[in-house]
Coordinates of C-alpha atoms in Angstrom, one line a residue:
M1 CA 61.6 184.0 259.1
K2 CA 62.8 181.7 256.4
L3 CA 65.2 178.7 256.8
R4 CA 66.4 177.2 253.6
T5 CA 68.5 174.0 253.3
A6 CA 69.7 172.3 250.2
L7 CA 71.1 168.7 250.0
V8 CA 73.4 168.4 247.0
R9 CA 76.3 166.3 245.7
S10 CA 79.8 167.6 246.4
S11 CA 80.4 168.0 242.7
T12 CA 77.8 170.7 242.6
F13 CA 79.7 172.8 245.1
S14 CA 83.1 172.3 243.5
F15 CA 84.1 175.8 244.6
L16 CA 83.9 174.9 248.2
T17 CA 87.0 173.7 250.1
P18 CA 87.2 169.9 250.6
P19 CA 84.9 168.9 253.4
P20 CA 86.3 167.9 256.8
P21 CA 85.3 164.6 258.5
P22 CA 81.5 164.6 258.9
L23 CA 80.1 166.2 262.0
S24 CA 77.2 164.2 263.4
L25 CA 75.0 166.6 265.4
P26 CA 72.0 165.5 267.4
F27 CA 68.7 166.5 265.9
G28 CA 68.3 169.3 268.5
L29 CA 71.5 171.0 267.3
W30 CA 70.5 171.3 263.7
P31 CA 69.4 174.8 262.7
H32 CA 65.7 175.0 263.3
R33 CA 63.2 177.8 263.7
R34 CA 62.7 177.1 267.4
T35 CA 66.5 177.5 268.1
L36 CA 66.4 181.2 267.2
P37 CA 65.1 183.9 269.5
F38 CA 61.5 184.9 268.9
G39 CA 61.0 187.8 266.6
F40 CA 64.4 187.6 264.9
Q41 CA 64.0 187.9 261.1
R42 CA 67.0 186.0 259.9
K43 CA 67.8 184.1 256.8
F44 CA 70.2 181.2 257.0
Q45 CA 71.7 179.9 253.8
C46 CA 72.8 176.4 254.5
A47 CA 74.6 174.2 251.9
L48 CA 75.2 170.6 252.7
A49 CA 78.1 169.3 250.7
A50 CA 78.0 165.5 250.6
T51 CA 81.0 163.3 250.6
S52 CA 78.6 160.4 250.1
T53 CA 74.9 159.8 250.5
S54 CA 75.3 159.4 254.2
E55 CA 78.1 161.8 255.0
T56 CA 77.3 165.5 255.1
R57 CA 78.5 168.7 256.6
I58 CA 76.8 172.0 257.2
L59 CA 78.0 175.4 256.0
I60 CA 76.3 178.2 257.7
D61 CA 75.8 181.8 256.6
E62 CA 73.6 184.5 257.9
D63 CA 71.8 187.6 256.6
L64 CA 71.2 190.0 259.5
S65 CA 69.8 192.8 257.3
N66 CA 66.3 192.2 258.6
D67 CA 67.1 192.6 262.3
T68 CA 65.7 195.9 263.6
V69 CA 65.8 197.6 267.0
Q70 CA 62.0 197.4 267.3
Q71 CA 62.1 193.6 266.9
L72 CA 64.9 193.3 269.3
L73 CA 63.0 195.4 271.9
S74 CA 60.2 192.9 271.9
P75 CA 59.3 191.8 275.5
K76 CA 59.8 188.2 274.4
N77 CA 63.5 188.9 273.6
I78 CA 64.7 189.9 277.1
H79 CA 68.3 188.8 277.4
S80 CA 71.3 189.7 279.5
V81 CA 73.8 192.1 277.9
S82 CA 76.6 189.6 278.7
T83 CA 75.1 186.9 276.5
S84 CA 76.2 188.6 273.4
M85 CA 79.9 188.2 274.3
K86 CA 81.2 184.7 274.3
M87 CA 84.9 184.6 275.0
E88 CA 85.9 185.1 278.7
R89 CA 86.5 188.8 279.5
K90 CA 88.3 191.0 282.0
L91 CA 86.7 194.2 283.3
T92 CA 89.6 196.5 283.8
L93 CA 93.3 196.8 283.0
S94 CA 95.4 194.7 285.4
P95 CA 99.0 195.4 286.6
E96 CA 100.1 192.3 284.6
D97 CA 99.1 193.9 281.3
D98 CA 102.2 194.7 279.2
S99 CA 100.7 197.9 277.8
A100 CA 98.1 200.4 278.6
R101 CA 96.0 199.4 275.6
W102 CA 92.6 198.1 276.5
F103 CA 91.5 194.7 275.0
P104 CA 88.8 192.9 276.9
Y105 CA 89.0 189.3 275.9
L106 CA 91.0 186.4 277.3
D107 CA 92.1 183.5 275.1
K108 CA 89.5 181.3 276.7
F109 CA 86.0 180.1 275.8
R110 CA 84.1 178.0 278.3
T111 CA 81.5 175.6 276.8
V112 CA 78.2 174.7 278.5
D113 CA 80.0 171.6 279.8
G114 CA 82.7 173.7 281.4
V115 CA 85.4 172.7 278.9
V116 CA 87.8 175.5 278.1
L117 CA 88.9 176.1 274.5
T118 CA 91.4 178.5 273.1
S119 CA 90.7 180.9 270.3
E120 CA 92.6 178.7 267.9
Q121 CA 90.5 175.7 269.0
V122 CA 87.3 177.6 268.6
R123 CA 88.2 178.6 265.1
E124 CA 89.3 175.0 264.3
A125 CA 85.8 173.9 265.3
I126 CA 83.7 176.5 263.6
E127 CA 85.5 177.8 260.5
P128 CA 85.1 174.6 258.5
H129 CA 81.3 175.2 258.7
L130 CA 81.5 178.8 257.4
L131 CA 81.4 179.8 253.8
D132 CA 84.7 181.1 252.5
S133 CA 83.1 184.5 251.7
R134 CA 82.0 184.9 255.2
K135 CA 85.4 184.0 256.7
E136 CA 87.1 186.6 254.4
R137 CA 84.5 189.2 255.5
L138 CA 85.2 188.5 259.1
R139 CA 88.9 188.8 258.7
N140 CA 88.6 192.1 256.8
V141 CA 86.3 193.6 259.4
I142 CA 88.6 192.7 262.3
M143 CA 91.6 194.1 260.5
N144 CA 89.9 197.5 260.8
R145 CA 88.6 197.2 264.4
S146 CA 89.8 199.1 267.4
Y147 CA 89.1 199.7 271.1
G148 CA 91.1 203.0 270.9
V149 CA 87.9 205.0 270.9
S150 CA 84.7 203.9 272.6
L151 CA 81.1 205.3 272.0
V152 CA 78.9 206.1 275.0
V153 CA 75.2 206.9 274.5
E154 CA 73.6 208.4 277.6
G155 CA 69.9 208.0 278.0
L156 CA 68.9 207.6 274.4
S157 CA 65.3 206.5 274.1
D158 CA 64.5 206.9 270.5
F159 CA 64.9 203.5 268.8
G160 CA 66.0 205.1 265.4
N161 CA 68.8 207.1 267.0
V162 CA 70.0 204.1 269.0
S163 CA 70.1 201.9 265.9
A164 CA 71.8 204.6 263.8
A165 CA 74.5 205.3 266.4
F166 CA 75.3 201.6 266.8
R167 CA 75.4 201.0 263.1
S168 CA 77.7 203.9 262.6
A169 CA 80.0 202.5 265.3
D170 CA 80.1 199.2 263.5
A171 CA 80.6 200.8 260.1
F172 CA 83.6 202.9 261.3
G173 CA 85.3 200.1 263.1
F174 CA 84.5 200.9 266.8
Q175 CA 84.2 197.7 268.7
S176 CA 83.2 199.1 272.1
V177 CA 79.8 200.7 272.8
H178 CA 78.3 201.7 276.2
V179 CA 74.7 202.5 277.1
V180 CA 74.1 204.6 280.2
S181 CA 70.6 204.9 281.6
C182 CA 69.2 208.1 283.1
D183 CA 66.1 206.3 284.3
C184 CA 66.8 203.3 286.5
S185 CA 63.6 201.5 285.4
K186 CA 62.0 201.9 282.0
R187 CA 64.8 203.5 280.1
F188 CA 67.4 201.0 281.3
R189 CA 65.2 198.1 280.4
L190 CA 64.8 199.4 276.9
N191 CA 68.5 199.9 276.5
R192 CA 69.1 196.3 277.8
H193 CA 66.9 195.0 275.0
V194 CA 68.9 197.2 272.5
S195 CA 72.2 195.9 273.8
M196 CA 71.0 192.3 273.3
G197 CA 71.6 192.4 269.6
S198 CA 70.7 195.6 267.6
E199 CA 74.3 195.4 266.4
K200 CA 75.4 191.8 266.9
W201 CA 79.1 192.5 266.1
L202 CA 79.7 195.2 268.8
D203 CA 80.7 194.8 272.4
I204 CA 77.7 196.5 274.1
E205 CA 77.8 197.2 277.8
A206 CA 74.9 198.7 279.8
W207 CA 75.2 200.7 283.0
N208 CA 72.8 201.9 285.7
S209 CA 74.6 205.2 286.2
T210 CA 76.9 207.6 284.5
R211 CA 79.5 207.6 287.3
E212 CA 79.7 203.8 287.3
C213 CA 80.3 203.8 283.5
F214 CA 82.9 206.6 283.6
D215 CA 84.8 204.9 286.5
V216 CA 85.1 201.7 284.6
L217 CA 86.2 203.5 281.4
R218 CA 88.9 205.4 283.3
S219 CA 90.1 202.1 284.8
R220 CA 90.5 200.9 281.3
G221 CA 92.7 203.8 280.3
Y222 CA 90.1 206.1 278.6
R223 CA 89.7 209.8 278.9
I224 CA 86.1 210.9 278.9
A225 CA 85.0 213.5 276.3
T226 CA 81.4 214.7 276.3
T227 CA 79.8 216.4 273.3
H228 CA 78.5 219.8 274.4
L229 CA 77.2 223.1 272.9
G230 CA 78.3 225.3 275.7
K231 CA 81.4 227.5 276.1
D232 CA 84.9 226.3 276.8
T233 CA 84.6 223.4 274.4
V234 CA 87.4 221.9 272.3
S235 CA 86.8 221.4 268.6
I236 CA 86.8 217.7 267.6
Y237 CA 89.3 218.8 264.9
D238 CA 91.8 219.9 267.5
M239 CA 91.8 216.7 269.5
D240 CA 94.3 213.9 269.4
W241 CA 92.3 210.8 268.7
S242 CA 95.2 208.5 269.0
I243 CA 94.8 208.9 272.8
P244 CA 92.3 206.3 274.1
T245 CA 89.0 208.3 274.3
A246 CA 85.4 207.5 275.3
I247 CA 83.1 209.9 273.4
V248 CA 79.8 210.6 275.1
V249 CA 76.6 211.7 273.2
G250 CA 73.5 212.7 275.1
N251 CA 69.7 212.5 275.2
E252 CA 67.7 213.6 272.2
N253 CA 65.8 216.2 274.2
S254 CA 68.1 217.5 277.0
G255 CA 71.5 216.6 275.7
I256 CA 74.4 215.5 278.1
S257 CA 73.4 215.3 281.7
K258 CA 74.9 217.7 284.3
E259 CA 76.5 214.8 286.0
A260 CA 78.2 213.6 282.8
L261 CA 79.5 217.1 282.2
E262 CA 81.0 217.4 285.7
L263 CA 82.6 214.0 285.6
S264 CA 84.1 214.2 282.1
D265 CA 87.7 215.1 281.4
L266 CA 86.9 217.6 278.5
H267 CA 84.0 218.9 276.5
C268 CA 84.1 218.8 272.7
S269 CA 82.0 220.2 270.0
I270 CA 81.5 220.0 266.2
P271 CA 82.0 223.4 264.5
M272 CA 78.9 224.5 262.6
N273 CA 78.5 227.5 260.3
G274 CA 74.8 227.4 259.7
M275 CA 71.7 229.0 261.3
V276 CA 71.1 225.8 263.3
D277 CA 73.5 225.2 266.1
S278 CA 72.7 221.6 266.9
L279 CA 72.6 218.2 265.1
N280 CA 70.6 215.0 265.5
V281 CA 72.3 212.9 268.1
S282 CA 73.0 210.0 265.8
V283 CA 74.3 212.3 263.1
A284 CA 76.6 214.0 265.6
A285 CA 77.9 210.6 266.8
G286 CA 78.6 209.6 263.2
I287 CA 80.5 212.8 262.4
V288 CA 82.7 212.5 265.5
M289 CA 83.4 208.8 264.9
R290 CA 84.3 209.4 261.2
H291 CA 86.6 212.2 262.1
A292 CA 88.3 210.1 264.8
V293 CA 89.0 207.4 262.2
C294 CA 90.5 210.0 259.8
D295 CA 92.7 211.5 262.6
R296 CA 93.9 208.1 263.9
T297 CA 94.7 207.1 260.3
L298 CA 96.9 210.2 259.8
R299 CA 98.6 209.8 263.2
L300 CA 98.9 206.0 263.4
G301 CA 98.8 204.8 259.8
S302 CA 95.5 203.0 260.3
H303 CA 92.4 203.1 262.5
G304 CA 92.6 199.3 263.2
D305 CA 95.2 198.6 265.8
L306 CA 94.7 195.1 267.1
T307 CA 97.8 192.9 267.6
P308 CA 97.9 189.6 265.7
E309 CA 97.0 187.7 268.9
E310 CA 94.1 190.1 269.7
S311 CA 92.8 189.7 266.1
Q312 CA 92.7 186.0 266.4
I313 CA 90.8 186.1 269.7
L314 CA 88.3 188.6 268.3
L315 CA 88.0 186.4 265.2
A316 CA 87.1 183.5 267.5
E317 CA 84.6 185.7 269.3
F318 CA 82.9 186.7 265.9
S319 CA 82.8 183.0 264.9
L320 CA 80.9 182.2 268.1
R321 CA 78.5 185.1 267.5
H322 CA 77.9 184.1 263.9
S323 CA 74.9 181.9 264.6
K324 CA 73.4 180.2 267.6
I325 CA 74.4 176.8 266.3
A326 CA 78.1 177.9 266.4
I327 CA 78.0 177.5 270.2
S328 CA 76.7 174.0 269.8
I329 CA 79.4 173.1 267.2
A330 CA 82.1 174.4 269.6
G331 CA 80.6 172.3 272.4
E332 CA 80.5 169.2 270.2
Y333 CA 84.1 169.8 269.3
A334 CA 85.1 170.1 273.0
R335 CA 83.3 166.9 273.8
R336 CA 85.1 165.0 271.0
R337 CA 88.4 166.5 272.0
K338 CA 87.8 165.4 275.6
L339 CA 87.1 161.9 274.5
S340 CA 90.2 161.8 272.2
F341 CA 92.5 163.2 274.9
P342 CA 91.2 162.1 278.3
P343 CA 93.1 163.5 281.4
P344 CA 95.8 161.3 282.7
K345 CA 95.0 159.1 285.7
L346 CA 96.7 160.1 288.9

């Protein structure tokens, strides 16, 4: 792990936007090797644009290319699935929702001190500390994100297949991924490690049972489609992917479980014309997701379907996930805001 910082005069970084008022962080909040989870191979590029010899600001960027599933599955990196998602969330659609579209986040972020910030305030706090190129990348990614199709991986135990399926979901713009365990002990623990951060930018939820996962997905408005090689299957090319769908892929060895087949709404398959009648599970997931994107684009005009408000909330979520220090910056912003605007005395 390498951490590089450079102290330069503001004239050297003339391409940067004018710096905001300096942010004075306690020593413990500055990026340091010990603030990162053990085993994470991350490179932080930090540029300190100085307004004077004593006034500085920090601009943070990350290179996540060195993160691997094997490193994230280290016993020293055990974290709860929920820690990867920062904004407050709802679990199911509520009667107050204006539409049947599922979007999990509320416009609230609660700091460690209990102060609630809106997505606009989160972005106001963090964006001045991000490089312009990173901000543009985040906006472009979110513009093509959707919760219209969700990926469910059931009992995958091969690290390579898990990593490939998650990376395909991220590449094709699917924000929601679910991991279902077939083994209540070992396999679930492994998938919890994977969900901690193999794909940092996805919403990854882990479940103890197939029924539990499917019940929640249905409460969010999804139909359940399992990939299957048996008879009475529907070709993925004949499906309407503009309908909210959770696509389920199964174990590398035994495929979809009997329980999942019985509980699903339909079975689908990828037409094949060769001598081999099956595909690697991560390859199959990638093919299905790619076709879903194409079908949704033809029917809806684009795969990404977030409203402006949802896009801003997800942008705040991504800003908070960008680096561990982002949470500290938001907390410092909230403390300053609380001092500047104290509650009225009763």
